[in-house]
mmCIF file of C-alpha atoms in Angstrom:
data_model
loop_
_atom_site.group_PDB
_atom_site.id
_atom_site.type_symbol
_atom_site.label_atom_id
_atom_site.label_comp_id
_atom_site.label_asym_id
_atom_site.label_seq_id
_atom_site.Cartn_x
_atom_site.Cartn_y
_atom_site.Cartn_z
ATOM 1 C CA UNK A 95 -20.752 -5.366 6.225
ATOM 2 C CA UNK A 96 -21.640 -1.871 4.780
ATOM 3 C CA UNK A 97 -25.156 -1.374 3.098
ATOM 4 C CA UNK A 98 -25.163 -1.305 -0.296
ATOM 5 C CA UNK A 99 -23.402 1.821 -1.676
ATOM 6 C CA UNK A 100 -20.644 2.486 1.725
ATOM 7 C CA UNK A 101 -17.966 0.117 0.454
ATOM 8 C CA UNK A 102 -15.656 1.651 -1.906
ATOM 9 C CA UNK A 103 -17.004 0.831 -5.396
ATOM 10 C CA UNK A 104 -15.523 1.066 -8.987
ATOM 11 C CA UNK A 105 -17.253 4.280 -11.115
ATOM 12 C CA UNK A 106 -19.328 3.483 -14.482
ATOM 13 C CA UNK A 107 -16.159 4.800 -16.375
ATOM 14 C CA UNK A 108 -13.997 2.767 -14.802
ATOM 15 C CA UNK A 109 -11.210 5.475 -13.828
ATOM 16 C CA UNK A 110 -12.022 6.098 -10.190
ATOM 17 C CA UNK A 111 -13.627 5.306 -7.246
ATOM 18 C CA UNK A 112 -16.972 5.927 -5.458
ATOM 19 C CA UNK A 113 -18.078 5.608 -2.244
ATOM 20 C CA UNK A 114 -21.617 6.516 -0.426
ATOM 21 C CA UNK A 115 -22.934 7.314 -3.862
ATOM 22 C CA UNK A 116 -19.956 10.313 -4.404
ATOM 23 C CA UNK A 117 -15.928 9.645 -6.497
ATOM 24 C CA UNK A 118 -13.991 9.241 -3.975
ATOM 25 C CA UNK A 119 -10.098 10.405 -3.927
ATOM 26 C CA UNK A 120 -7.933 7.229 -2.396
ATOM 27 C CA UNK A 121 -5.248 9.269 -0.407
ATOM 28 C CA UNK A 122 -3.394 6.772 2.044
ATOM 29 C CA UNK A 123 -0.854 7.104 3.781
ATOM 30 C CA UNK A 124 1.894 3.418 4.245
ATOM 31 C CA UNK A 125 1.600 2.606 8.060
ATOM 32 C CA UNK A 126 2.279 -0.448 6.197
ATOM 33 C CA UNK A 127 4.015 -1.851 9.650
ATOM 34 C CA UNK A 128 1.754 -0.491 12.521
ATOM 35 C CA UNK A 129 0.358 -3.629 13.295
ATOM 36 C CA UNK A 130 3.209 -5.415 14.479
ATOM 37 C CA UNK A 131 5.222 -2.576 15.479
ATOM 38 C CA UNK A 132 2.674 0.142 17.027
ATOM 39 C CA UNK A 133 1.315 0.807 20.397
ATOM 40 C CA UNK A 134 -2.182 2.055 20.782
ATOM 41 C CA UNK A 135 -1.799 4.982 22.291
ATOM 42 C CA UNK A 136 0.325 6.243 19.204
ATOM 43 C CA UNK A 137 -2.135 4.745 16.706
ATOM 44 C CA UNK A 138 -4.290 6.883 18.305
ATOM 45 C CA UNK A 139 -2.320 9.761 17.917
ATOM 46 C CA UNK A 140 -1.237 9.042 14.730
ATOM 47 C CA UNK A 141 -5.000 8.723 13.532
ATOM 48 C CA UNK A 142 -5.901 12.006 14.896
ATOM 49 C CA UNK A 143 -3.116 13.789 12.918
ATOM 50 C CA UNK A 144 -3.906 11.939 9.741
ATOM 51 C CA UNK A 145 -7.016 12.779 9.876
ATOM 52 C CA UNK A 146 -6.952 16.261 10.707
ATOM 53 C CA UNK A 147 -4.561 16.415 7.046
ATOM 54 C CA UNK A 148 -7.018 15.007 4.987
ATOM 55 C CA UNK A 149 -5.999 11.109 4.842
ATOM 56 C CA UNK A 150 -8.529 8.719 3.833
ATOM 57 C CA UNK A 151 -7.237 5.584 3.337
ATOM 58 C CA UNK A 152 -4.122 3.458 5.264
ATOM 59 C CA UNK A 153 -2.532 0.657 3.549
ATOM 60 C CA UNK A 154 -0.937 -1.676 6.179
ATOM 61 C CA UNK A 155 0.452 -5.062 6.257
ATOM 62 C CA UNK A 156 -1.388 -7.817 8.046
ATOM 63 C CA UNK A 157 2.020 -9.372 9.398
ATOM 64 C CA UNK A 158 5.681 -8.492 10.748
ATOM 65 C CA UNK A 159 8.208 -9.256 7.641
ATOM 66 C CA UNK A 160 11.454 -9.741 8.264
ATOM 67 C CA UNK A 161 13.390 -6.918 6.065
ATOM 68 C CA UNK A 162 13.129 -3.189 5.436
ATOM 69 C CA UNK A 163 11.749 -3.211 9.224
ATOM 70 C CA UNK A 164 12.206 -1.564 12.501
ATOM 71 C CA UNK A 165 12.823 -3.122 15.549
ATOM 72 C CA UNK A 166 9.001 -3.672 17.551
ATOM 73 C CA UNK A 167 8.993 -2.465 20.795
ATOM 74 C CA UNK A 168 5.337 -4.335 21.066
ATOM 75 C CA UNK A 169 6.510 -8.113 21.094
ATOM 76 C CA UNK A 170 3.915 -10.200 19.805
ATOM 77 C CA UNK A 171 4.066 -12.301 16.660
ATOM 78 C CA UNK A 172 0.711 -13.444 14.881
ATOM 79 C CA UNK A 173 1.486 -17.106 15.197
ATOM 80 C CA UNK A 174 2.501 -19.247 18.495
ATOM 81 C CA UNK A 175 6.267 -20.340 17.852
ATOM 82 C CA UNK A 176 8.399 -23.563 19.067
ATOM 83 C CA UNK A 177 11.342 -23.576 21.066
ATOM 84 C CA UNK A 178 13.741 -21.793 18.429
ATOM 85 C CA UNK A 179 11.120 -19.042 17.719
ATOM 86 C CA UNK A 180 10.210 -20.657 14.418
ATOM 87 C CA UNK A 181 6.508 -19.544 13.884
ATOM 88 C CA UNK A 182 3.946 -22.217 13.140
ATOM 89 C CA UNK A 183 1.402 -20.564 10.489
ATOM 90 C CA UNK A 184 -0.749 -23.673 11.198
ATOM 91 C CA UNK A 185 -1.612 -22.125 14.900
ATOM 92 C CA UNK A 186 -2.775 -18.542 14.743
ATOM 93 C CA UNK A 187 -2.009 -15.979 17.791
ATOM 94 C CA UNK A 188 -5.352 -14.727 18.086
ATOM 95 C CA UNK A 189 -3.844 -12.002 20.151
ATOM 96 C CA UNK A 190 -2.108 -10.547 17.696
ATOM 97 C CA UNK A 191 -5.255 -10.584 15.393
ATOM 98 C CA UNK A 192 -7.249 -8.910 18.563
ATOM 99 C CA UNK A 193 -4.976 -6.129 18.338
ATOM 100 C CA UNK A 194 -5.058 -5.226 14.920
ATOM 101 C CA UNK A 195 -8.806 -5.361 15.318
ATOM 102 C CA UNK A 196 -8.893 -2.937 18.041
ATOM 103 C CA UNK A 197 -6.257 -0.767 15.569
ATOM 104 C CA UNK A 198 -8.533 -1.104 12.697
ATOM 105 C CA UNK A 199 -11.508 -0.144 14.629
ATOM 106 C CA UNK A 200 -9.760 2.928 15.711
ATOM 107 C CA UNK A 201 -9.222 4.103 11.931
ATOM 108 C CA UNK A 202 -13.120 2.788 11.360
ATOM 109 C CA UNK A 203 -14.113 5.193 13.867
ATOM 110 C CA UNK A 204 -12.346 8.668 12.243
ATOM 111 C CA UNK A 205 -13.296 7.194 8.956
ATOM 112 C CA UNK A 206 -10.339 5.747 7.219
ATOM 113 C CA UNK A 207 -10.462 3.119 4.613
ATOM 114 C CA UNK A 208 -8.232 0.216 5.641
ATOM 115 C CA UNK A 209 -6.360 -1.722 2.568
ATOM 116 C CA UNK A 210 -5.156 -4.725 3.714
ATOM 117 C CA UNK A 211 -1.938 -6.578 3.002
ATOM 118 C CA UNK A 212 -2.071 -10.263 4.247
ATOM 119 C CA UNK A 213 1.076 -11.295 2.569
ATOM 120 C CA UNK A 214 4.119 -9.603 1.769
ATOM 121 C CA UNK A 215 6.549 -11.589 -0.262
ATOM 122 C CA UNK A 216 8.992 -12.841 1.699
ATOM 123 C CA UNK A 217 5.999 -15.339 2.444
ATOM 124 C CA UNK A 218 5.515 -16.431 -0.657
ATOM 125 C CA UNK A 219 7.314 -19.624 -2.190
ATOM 126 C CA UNK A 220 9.532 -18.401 -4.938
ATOM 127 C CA UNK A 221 9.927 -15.116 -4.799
ATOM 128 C CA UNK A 222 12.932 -12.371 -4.143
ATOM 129 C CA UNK A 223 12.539 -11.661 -0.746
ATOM 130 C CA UNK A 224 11.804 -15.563 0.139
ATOM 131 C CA UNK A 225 15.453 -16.709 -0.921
ATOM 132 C CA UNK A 226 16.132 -14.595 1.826
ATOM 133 C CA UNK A 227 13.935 -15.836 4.495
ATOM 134 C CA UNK A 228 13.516 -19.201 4.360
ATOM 135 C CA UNK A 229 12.169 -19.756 7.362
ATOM 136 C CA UNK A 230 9.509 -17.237 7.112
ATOM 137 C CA UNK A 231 7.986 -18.468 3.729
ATOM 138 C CA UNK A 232 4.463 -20.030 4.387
ATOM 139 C CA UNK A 233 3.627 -23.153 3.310
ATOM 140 C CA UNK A 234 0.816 -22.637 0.309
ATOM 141 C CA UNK A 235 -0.837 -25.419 2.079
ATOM 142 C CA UNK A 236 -1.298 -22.989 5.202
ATOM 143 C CA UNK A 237 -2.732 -20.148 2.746
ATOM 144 C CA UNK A 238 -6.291 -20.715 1.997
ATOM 145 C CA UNK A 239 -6.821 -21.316 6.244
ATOM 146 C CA UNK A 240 -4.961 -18.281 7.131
ATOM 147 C CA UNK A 241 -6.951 -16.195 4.655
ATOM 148 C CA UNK A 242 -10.134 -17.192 5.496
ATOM 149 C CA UNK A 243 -9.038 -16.574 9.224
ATOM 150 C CA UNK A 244 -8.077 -13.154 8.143
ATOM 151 C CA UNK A 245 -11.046 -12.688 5.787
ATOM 152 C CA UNK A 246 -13.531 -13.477 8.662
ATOM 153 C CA UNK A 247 -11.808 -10.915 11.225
ATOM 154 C CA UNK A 248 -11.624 -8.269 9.045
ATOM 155 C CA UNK A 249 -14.152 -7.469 6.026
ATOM 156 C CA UNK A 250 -16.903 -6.502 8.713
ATOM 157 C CA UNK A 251 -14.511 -3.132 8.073
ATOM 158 C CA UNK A 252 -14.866 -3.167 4.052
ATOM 159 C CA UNK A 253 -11.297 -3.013 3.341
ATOM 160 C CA UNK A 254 -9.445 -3.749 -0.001
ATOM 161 C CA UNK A 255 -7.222 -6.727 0.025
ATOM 162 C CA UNK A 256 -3.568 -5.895 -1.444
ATOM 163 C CA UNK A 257 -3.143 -9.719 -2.900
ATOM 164 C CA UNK A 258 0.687 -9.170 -3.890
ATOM 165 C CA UNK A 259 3.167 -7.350 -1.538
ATOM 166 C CA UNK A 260 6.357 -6.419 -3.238
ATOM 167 C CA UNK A 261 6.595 -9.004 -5.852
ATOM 168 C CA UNK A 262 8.307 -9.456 -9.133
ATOM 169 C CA UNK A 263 5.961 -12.049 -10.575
ATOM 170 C CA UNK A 264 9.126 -13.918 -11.645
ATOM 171 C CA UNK A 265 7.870 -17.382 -9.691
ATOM 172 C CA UNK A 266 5.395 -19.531 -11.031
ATOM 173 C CA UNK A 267 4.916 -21.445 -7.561
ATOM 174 C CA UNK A 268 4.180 -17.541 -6.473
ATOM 175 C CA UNK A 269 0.651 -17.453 -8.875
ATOM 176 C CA UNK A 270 -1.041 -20.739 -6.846
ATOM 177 C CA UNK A 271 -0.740 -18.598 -3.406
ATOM 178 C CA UNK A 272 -2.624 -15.273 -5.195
ATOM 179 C CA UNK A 273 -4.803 -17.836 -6.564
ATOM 180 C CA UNK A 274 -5.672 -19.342 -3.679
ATOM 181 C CA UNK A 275 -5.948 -15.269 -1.528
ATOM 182 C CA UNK A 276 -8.454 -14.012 -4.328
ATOM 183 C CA UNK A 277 -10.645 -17.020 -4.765
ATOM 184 C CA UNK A 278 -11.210 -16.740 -0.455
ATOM 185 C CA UNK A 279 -11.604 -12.956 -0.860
ATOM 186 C CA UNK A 280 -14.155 -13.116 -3.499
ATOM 187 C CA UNK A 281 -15.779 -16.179 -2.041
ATOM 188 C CA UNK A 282 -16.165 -14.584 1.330
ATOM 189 C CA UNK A 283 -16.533 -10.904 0.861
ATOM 190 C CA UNK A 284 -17.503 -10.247 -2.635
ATOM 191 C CA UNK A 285 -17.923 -6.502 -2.170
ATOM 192 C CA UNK A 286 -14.233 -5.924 -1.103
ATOM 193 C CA UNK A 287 -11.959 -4.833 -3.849
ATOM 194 C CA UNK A 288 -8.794 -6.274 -4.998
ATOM 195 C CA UNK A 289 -5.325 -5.031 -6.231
ATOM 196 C CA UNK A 290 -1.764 -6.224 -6.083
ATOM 197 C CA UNK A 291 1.195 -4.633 -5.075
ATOM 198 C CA UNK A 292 4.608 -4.985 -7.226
ATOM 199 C CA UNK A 293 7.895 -4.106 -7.552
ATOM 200 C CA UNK A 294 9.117 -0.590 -9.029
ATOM 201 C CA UNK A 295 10.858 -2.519 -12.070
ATOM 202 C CA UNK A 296 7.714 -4.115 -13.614
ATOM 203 C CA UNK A 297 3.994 -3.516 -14.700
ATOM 204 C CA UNK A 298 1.447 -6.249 -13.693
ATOM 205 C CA UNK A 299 2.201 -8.939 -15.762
ATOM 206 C CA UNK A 300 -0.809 -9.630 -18.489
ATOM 207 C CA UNK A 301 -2.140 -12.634 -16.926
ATOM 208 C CA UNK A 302 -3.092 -10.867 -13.659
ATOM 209 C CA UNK A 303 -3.627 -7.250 -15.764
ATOM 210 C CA UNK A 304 -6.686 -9.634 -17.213
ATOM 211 C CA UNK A 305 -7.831 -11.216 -14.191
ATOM 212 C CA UNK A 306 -11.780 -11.248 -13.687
ATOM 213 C CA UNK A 307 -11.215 -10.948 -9.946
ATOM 214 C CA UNK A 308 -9.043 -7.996 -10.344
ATOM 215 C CA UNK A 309 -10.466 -4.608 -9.558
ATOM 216 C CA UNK A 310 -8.070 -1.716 -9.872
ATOM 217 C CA UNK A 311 -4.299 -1.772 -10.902
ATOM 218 C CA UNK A 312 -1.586 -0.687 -8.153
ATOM 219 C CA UNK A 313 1.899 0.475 -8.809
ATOM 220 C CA UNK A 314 4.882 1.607 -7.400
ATOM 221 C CA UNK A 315 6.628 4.088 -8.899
ATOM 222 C CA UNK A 316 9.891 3.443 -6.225
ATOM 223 C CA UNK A 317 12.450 4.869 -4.694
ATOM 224 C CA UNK A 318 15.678 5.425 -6.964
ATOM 225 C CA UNK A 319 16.684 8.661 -7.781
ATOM 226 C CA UNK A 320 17.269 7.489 -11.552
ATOM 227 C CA UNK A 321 13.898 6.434 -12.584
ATOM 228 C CA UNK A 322 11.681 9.071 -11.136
ATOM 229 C CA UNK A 323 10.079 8.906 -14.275
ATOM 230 C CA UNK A 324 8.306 6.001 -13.481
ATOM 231 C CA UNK A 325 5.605 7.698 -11.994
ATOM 232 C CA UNK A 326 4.440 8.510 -15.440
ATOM 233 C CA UNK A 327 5.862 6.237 -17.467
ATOM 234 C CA UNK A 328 3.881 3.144 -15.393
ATOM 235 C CA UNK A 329 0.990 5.321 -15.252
ATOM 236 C CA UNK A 330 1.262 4.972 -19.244
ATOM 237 C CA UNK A 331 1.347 1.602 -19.160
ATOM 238 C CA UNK A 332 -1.628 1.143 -17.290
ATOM 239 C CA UNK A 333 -3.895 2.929 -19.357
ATOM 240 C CA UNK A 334 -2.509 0.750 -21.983
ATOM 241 C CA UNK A 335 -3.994 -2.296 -20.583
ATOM 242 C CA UNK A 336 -6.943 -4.485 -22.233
ATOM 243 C CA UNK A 337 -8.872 -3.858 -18.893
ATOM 244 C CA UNK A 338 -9.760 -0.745 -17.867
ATOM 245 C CA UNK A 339 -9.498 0.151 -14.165
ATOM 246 C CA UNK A 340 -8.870 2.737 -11.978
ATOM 247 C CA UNK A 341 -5.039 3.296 -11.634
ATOM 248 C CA UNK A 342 -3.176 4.260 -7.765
ATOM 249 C CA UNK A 343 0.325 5.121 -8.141
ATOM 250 C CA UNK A 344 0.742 2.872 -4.302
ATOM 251 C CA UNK A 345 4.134 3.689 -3.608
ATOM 252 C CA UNK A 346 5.766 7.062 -4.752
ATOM 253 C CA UNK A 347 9.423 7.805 -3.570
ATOM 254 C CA UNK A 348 9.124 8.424 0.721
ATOM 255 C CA UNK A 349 9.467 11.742 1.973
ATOM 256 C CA UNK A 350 13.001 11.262 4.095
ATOM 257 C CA UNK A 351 13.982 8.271 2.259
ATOM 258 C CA UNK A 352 17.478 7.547 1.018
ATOM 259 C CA UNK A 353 17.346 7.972 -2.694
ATOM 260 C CA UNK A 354 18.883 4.323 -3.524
ATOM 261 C CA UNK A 355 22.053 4.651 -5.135
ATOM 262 C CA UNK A 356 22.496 8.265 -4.335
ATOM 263 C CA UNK A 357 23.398 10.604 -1.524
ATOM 264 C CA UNK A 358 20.990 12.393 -0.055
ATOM 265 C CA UNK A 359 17.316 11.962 1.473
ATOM 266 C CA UNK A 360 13.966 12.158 -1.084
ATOM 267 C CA UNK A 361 12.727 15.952 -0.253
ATOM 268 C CA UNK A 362 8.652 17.221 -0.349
ATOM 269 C CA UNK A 363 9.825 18.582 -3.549
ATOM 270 C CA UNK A 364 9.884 15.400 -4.880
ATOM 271 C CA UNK A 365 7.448 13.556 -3.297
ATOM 272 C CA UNK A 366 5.278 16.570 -4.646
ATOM 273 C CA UNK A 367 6.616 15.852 -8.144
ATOM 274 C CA UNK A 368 5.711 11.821 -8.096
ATOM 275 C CA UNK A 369 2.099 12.897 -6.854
ATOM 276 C CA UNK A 370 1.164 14.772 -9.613
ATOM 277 C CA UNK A 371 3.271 13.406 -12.274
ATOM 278 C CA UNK A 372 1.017 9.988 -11.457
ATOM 279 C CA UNK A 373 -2.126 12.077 -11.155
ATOM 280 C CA UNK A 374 -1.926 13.714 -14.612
ATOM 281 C CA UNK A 375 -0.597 10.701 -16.488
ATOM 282 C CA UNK A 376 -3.400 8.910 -16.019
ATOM 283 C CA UNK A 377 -3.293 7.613 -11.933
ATOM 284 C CA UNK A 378 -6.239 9.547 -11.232
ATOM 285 C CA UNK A 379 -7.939 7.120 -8.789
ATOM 286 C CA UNK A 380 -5.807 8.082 -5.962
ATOM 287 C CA UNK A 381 -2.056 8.343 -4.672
ATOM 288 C CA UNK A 382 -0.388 7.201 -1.788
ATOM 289 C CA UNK A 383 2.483 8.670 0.410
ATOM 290 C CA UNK A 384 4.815 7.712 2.622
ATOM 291 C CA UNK A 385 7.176 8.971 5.238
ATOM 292 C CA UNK A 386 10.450 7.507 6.332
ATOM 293 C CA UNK A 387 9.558 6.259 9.911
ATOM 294 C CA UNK A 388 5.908 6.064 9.814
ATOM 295 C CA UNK A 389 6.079 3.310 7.123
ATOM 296 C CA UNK A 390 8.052 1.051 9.545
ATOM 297 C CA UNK A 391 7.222 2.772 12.375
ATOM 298 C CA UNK A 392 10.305 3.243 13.999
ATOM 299 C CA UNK A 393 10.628 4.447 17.699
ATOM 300 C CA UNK A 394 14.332 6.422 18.400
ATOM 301 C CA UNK A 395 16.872 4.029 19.651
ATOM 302 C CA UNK A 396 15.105 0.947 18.237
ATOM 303 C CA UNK A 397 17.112 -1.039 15.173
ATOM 304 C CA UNK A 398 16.145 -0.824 11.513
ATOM 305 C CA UNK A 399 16.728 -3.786 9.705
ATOM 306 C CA UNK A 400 16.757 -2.066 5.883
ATOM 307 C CA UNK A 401 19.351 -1.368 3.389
ATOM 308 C CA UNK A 402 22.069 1.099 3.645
ATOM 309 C CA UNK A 403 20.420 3.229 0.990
ATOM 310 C CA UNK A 404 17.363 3.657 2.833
ATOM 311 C CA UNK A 405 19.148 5.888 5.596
ATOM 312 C CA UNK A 406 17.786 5.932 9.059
ATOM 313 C CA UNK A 407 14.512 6.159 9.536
ATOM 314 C CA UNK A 408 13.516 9.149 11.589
ATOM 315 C CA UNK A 409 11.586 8.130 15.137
ATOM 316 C CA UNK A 410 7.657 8.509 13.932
ATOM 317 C CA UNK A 411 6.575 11.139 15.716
ATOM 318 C CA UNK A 412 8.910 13.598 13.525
ATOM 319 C CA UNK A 413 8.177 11.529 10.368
ATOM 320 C CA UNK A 414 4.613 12.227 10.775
ATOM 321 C CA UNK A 415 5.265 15.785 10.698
ATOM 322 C CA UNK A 416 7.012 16.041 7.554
ATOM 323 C CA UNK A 417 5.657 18.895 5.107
ATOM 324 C CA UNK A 418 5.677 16.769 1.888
ATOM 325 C CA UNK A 419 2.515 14.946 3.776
ATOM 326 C CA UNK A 420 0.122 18.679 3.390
ATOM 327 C CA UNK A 421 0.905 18.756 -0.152
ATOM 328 C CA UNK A 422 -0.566 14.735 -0.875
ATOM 329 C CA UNK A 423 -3.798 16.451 0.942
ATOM 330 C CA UNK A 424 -3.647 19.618 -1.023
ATOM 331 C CA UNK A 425 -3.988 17.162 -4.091
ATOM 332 C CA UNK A 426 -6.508 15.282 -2.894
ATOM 333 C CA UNK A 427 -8.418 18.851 -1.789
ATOM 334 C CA UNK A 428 -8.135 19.871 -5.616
ATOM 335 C CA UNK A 429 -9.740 16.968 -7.258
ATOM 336 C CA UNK A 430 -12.601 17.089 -5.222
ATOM 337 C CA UNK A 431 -12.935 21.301 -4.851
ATOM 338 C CA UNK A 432 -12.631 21.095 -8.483
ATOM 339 C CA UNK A 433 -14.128 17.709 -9.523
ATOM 340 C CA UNK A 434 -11.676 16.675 -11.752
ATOM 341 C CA UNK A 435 -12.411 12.842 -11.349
ATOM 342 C CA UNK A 436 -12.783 13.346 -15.601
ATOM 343 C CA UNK A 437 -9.740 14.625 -16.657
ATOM 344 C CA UNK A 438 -7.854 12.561 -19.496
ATOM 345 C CA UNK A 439 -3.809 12.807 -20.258
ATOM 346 C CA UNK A 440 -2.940 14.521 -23.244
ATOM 347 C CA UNK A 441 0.422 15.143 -25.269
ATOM 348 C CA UNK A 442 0.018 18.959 -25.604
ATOM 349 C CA UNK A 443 3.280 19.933 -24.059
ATOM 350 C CA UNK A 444 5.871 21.573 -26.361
ATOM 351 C CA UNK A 445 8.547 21.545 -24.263
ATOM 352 C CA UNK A 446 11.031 18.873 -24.952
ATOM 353 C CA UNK A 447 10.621 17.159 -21.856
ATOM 354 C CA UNK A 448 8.525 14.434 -20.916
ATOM 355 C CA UNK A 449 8.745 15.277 -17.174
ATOM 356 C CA UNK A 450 5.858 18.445 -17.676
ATOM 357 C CA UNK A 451 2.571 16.040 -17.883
ATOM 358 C CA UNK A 452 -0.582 17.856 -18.492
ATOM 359 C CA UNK A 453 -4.412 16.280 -18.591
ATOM 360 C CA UNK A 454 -7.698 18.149 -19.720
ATOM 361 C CA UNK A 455 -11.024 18.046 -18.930
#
């Protein structure tokens, strides 16, 4: 564990982060795949371009899921299977785990904070993705071990545990497994904060929004062309809660990324747009961004199990060269050239359009 003061903390006002005594601007990038689908030597490179742009933070996925994926070219699952590849989440693969150790102290070492995702939905009893994927849903009885195996492994790198991956909070059976993932979090690494992750089409339902174990809000402002005005509209919403936290727009549209329901392919333009549309309506804390390829990590030639609307991803090595991914630094370089950690939305604009946001110090 980090000394007191080195693990990302919440600010006195509650509307950022700090870390080693300074705010701290949460710009991550979604890798959220490279564990199961990454080879080290590319992590490595990967790491070394990230950081050279300015990324902090990486928000990844402790396990494979079975949609919006690409094919892994790496071959090992993160629990031992029986004869008709059915995985048994009662007997861990500690090779798997070994890996994504070595992975996360790769990022450790050029001083990225990892946010941790140990269950994505499809996992979880009751929800969209799990009517799906039957077979891959774990049993809630399997949860609380699992956590505390991942728990132990990995808070000697202070992440942040992402409790929710994806969800819709429409399940009831769904609220005993985040239950049961923040009371082993908090239990066994009280200093590591918490968020969840949801779909595009909600806020964080009030019963989580006031949960004591909860320590900043996450949203995703999505990927359809539509409703681009999401990114300030849940941004909104947030600050409208009874709690206040810091607020990270987690999942802007994806630079390269089929806009869903549309032709076409999400530009930097727009990824540009959701950045600072979050940042000055409130998302302050931090944004995250995401290119189509690196957030699956897709290798040319492999097979992409997503939607039609998503496109093709692009092989990762040209995803992670996508412009849109200087101007997420640039953003992140303002707030802290500038210290503008304090700035506050206000409805000033006389322009009849809500699109133009505008916040003051």
């Amino acid at each position: 564990m980090s000394p007191d003061g080195a693990s990302l903390q919440i600010s006195d006002s509650k509307d950022h982060f700090v870390k080693d005594g300074k705010p701290f601007f949460y710009l991550a990038d979604t890798a959220w795949l490279a564990f199961a689908n990454a080879a080290i030597d590319d992590w490595a490179e990967y790491l070394d371009y990230r950081k050279a742009q300015g990324f902090n933070v990486l928000q990844m996925i402790v396990l494979p899921i079975p949609h919006d994926t690409s094919e892994s070219t790496i071959g090992v699952l993160p629990f031992k299977t029986d004869s008709q590849g059915t995985m048994d989440f009662q007997a861990i693969n500690d090779e798997y785990f070994d890996r994504a150790q070595t992975m996360l102290e790769m990022a450790i070492a050029r001083g990225f904070l990892p946010v941790l995702a140990p269950l994505w939905c499809n996992y979880v009893e009751g929800s969209w993705a799990s009517r799906s994927f039957e077979d891959k849903v774990m049993p809630l009885s399997a949860v609380k071990p699992y956590m505390e195996y991942v728990v132990d492994r990995f808070s000697q790198f202070d992440p942040v545990y992402i409790i929710s991956g994806d969800d819709d909070f429409k399940s009831a059976k769904a609220h005993d497994y985040y239950k049961t993932m923040f009371d082993v979090v908090k239990r066994m690494s009280p200093e590591s904060l918490t968020t969840m992750h949801l779909t595009s089409e909600i806020d964080l339902p009030d019963e989580w929004a006031d949960y004591s174990d909860l320590d900043f809000y996450m949203y995703q402002s999505g990927h359809r062309l539509e409703r681009q005005d999401r990114p300030y509209l849940h941004a909104a919403a947030y600050r409208g809660k009874s709690i206040k936290r810091p607020i990270v727009n987690g999942e802007p549209c994806y630079e390269g990324l089929g806009r869903a329901g549309q032709y076409g392919r999400f530009s930097a333009f727009d990824v540009r747009k959701a950045i600072w549309q979050s940042l000055l309506s409130g998302a302050k804390a931090g944004v995250t961004y995401g290119a189509h390829g690196i957030w699956s990590w897709h290798v040319k030639g492999m097979g992409f199990t997503g939607g039609v609307w998503q496109a093709k991803p692009f092989d990762w090595r040209s995803a992670l060269r996508f412009t849109g991914a200087w101007d997420a630094a640039f953003a992140r370089w303002v707030f802290e050239t500038y210290d503008m950690f304090d700035i506050q939305p206000v409805e000033a604009i006389k322009n009849d359009t809500a699109e133009i946001r505008m916040s003051v110090s």
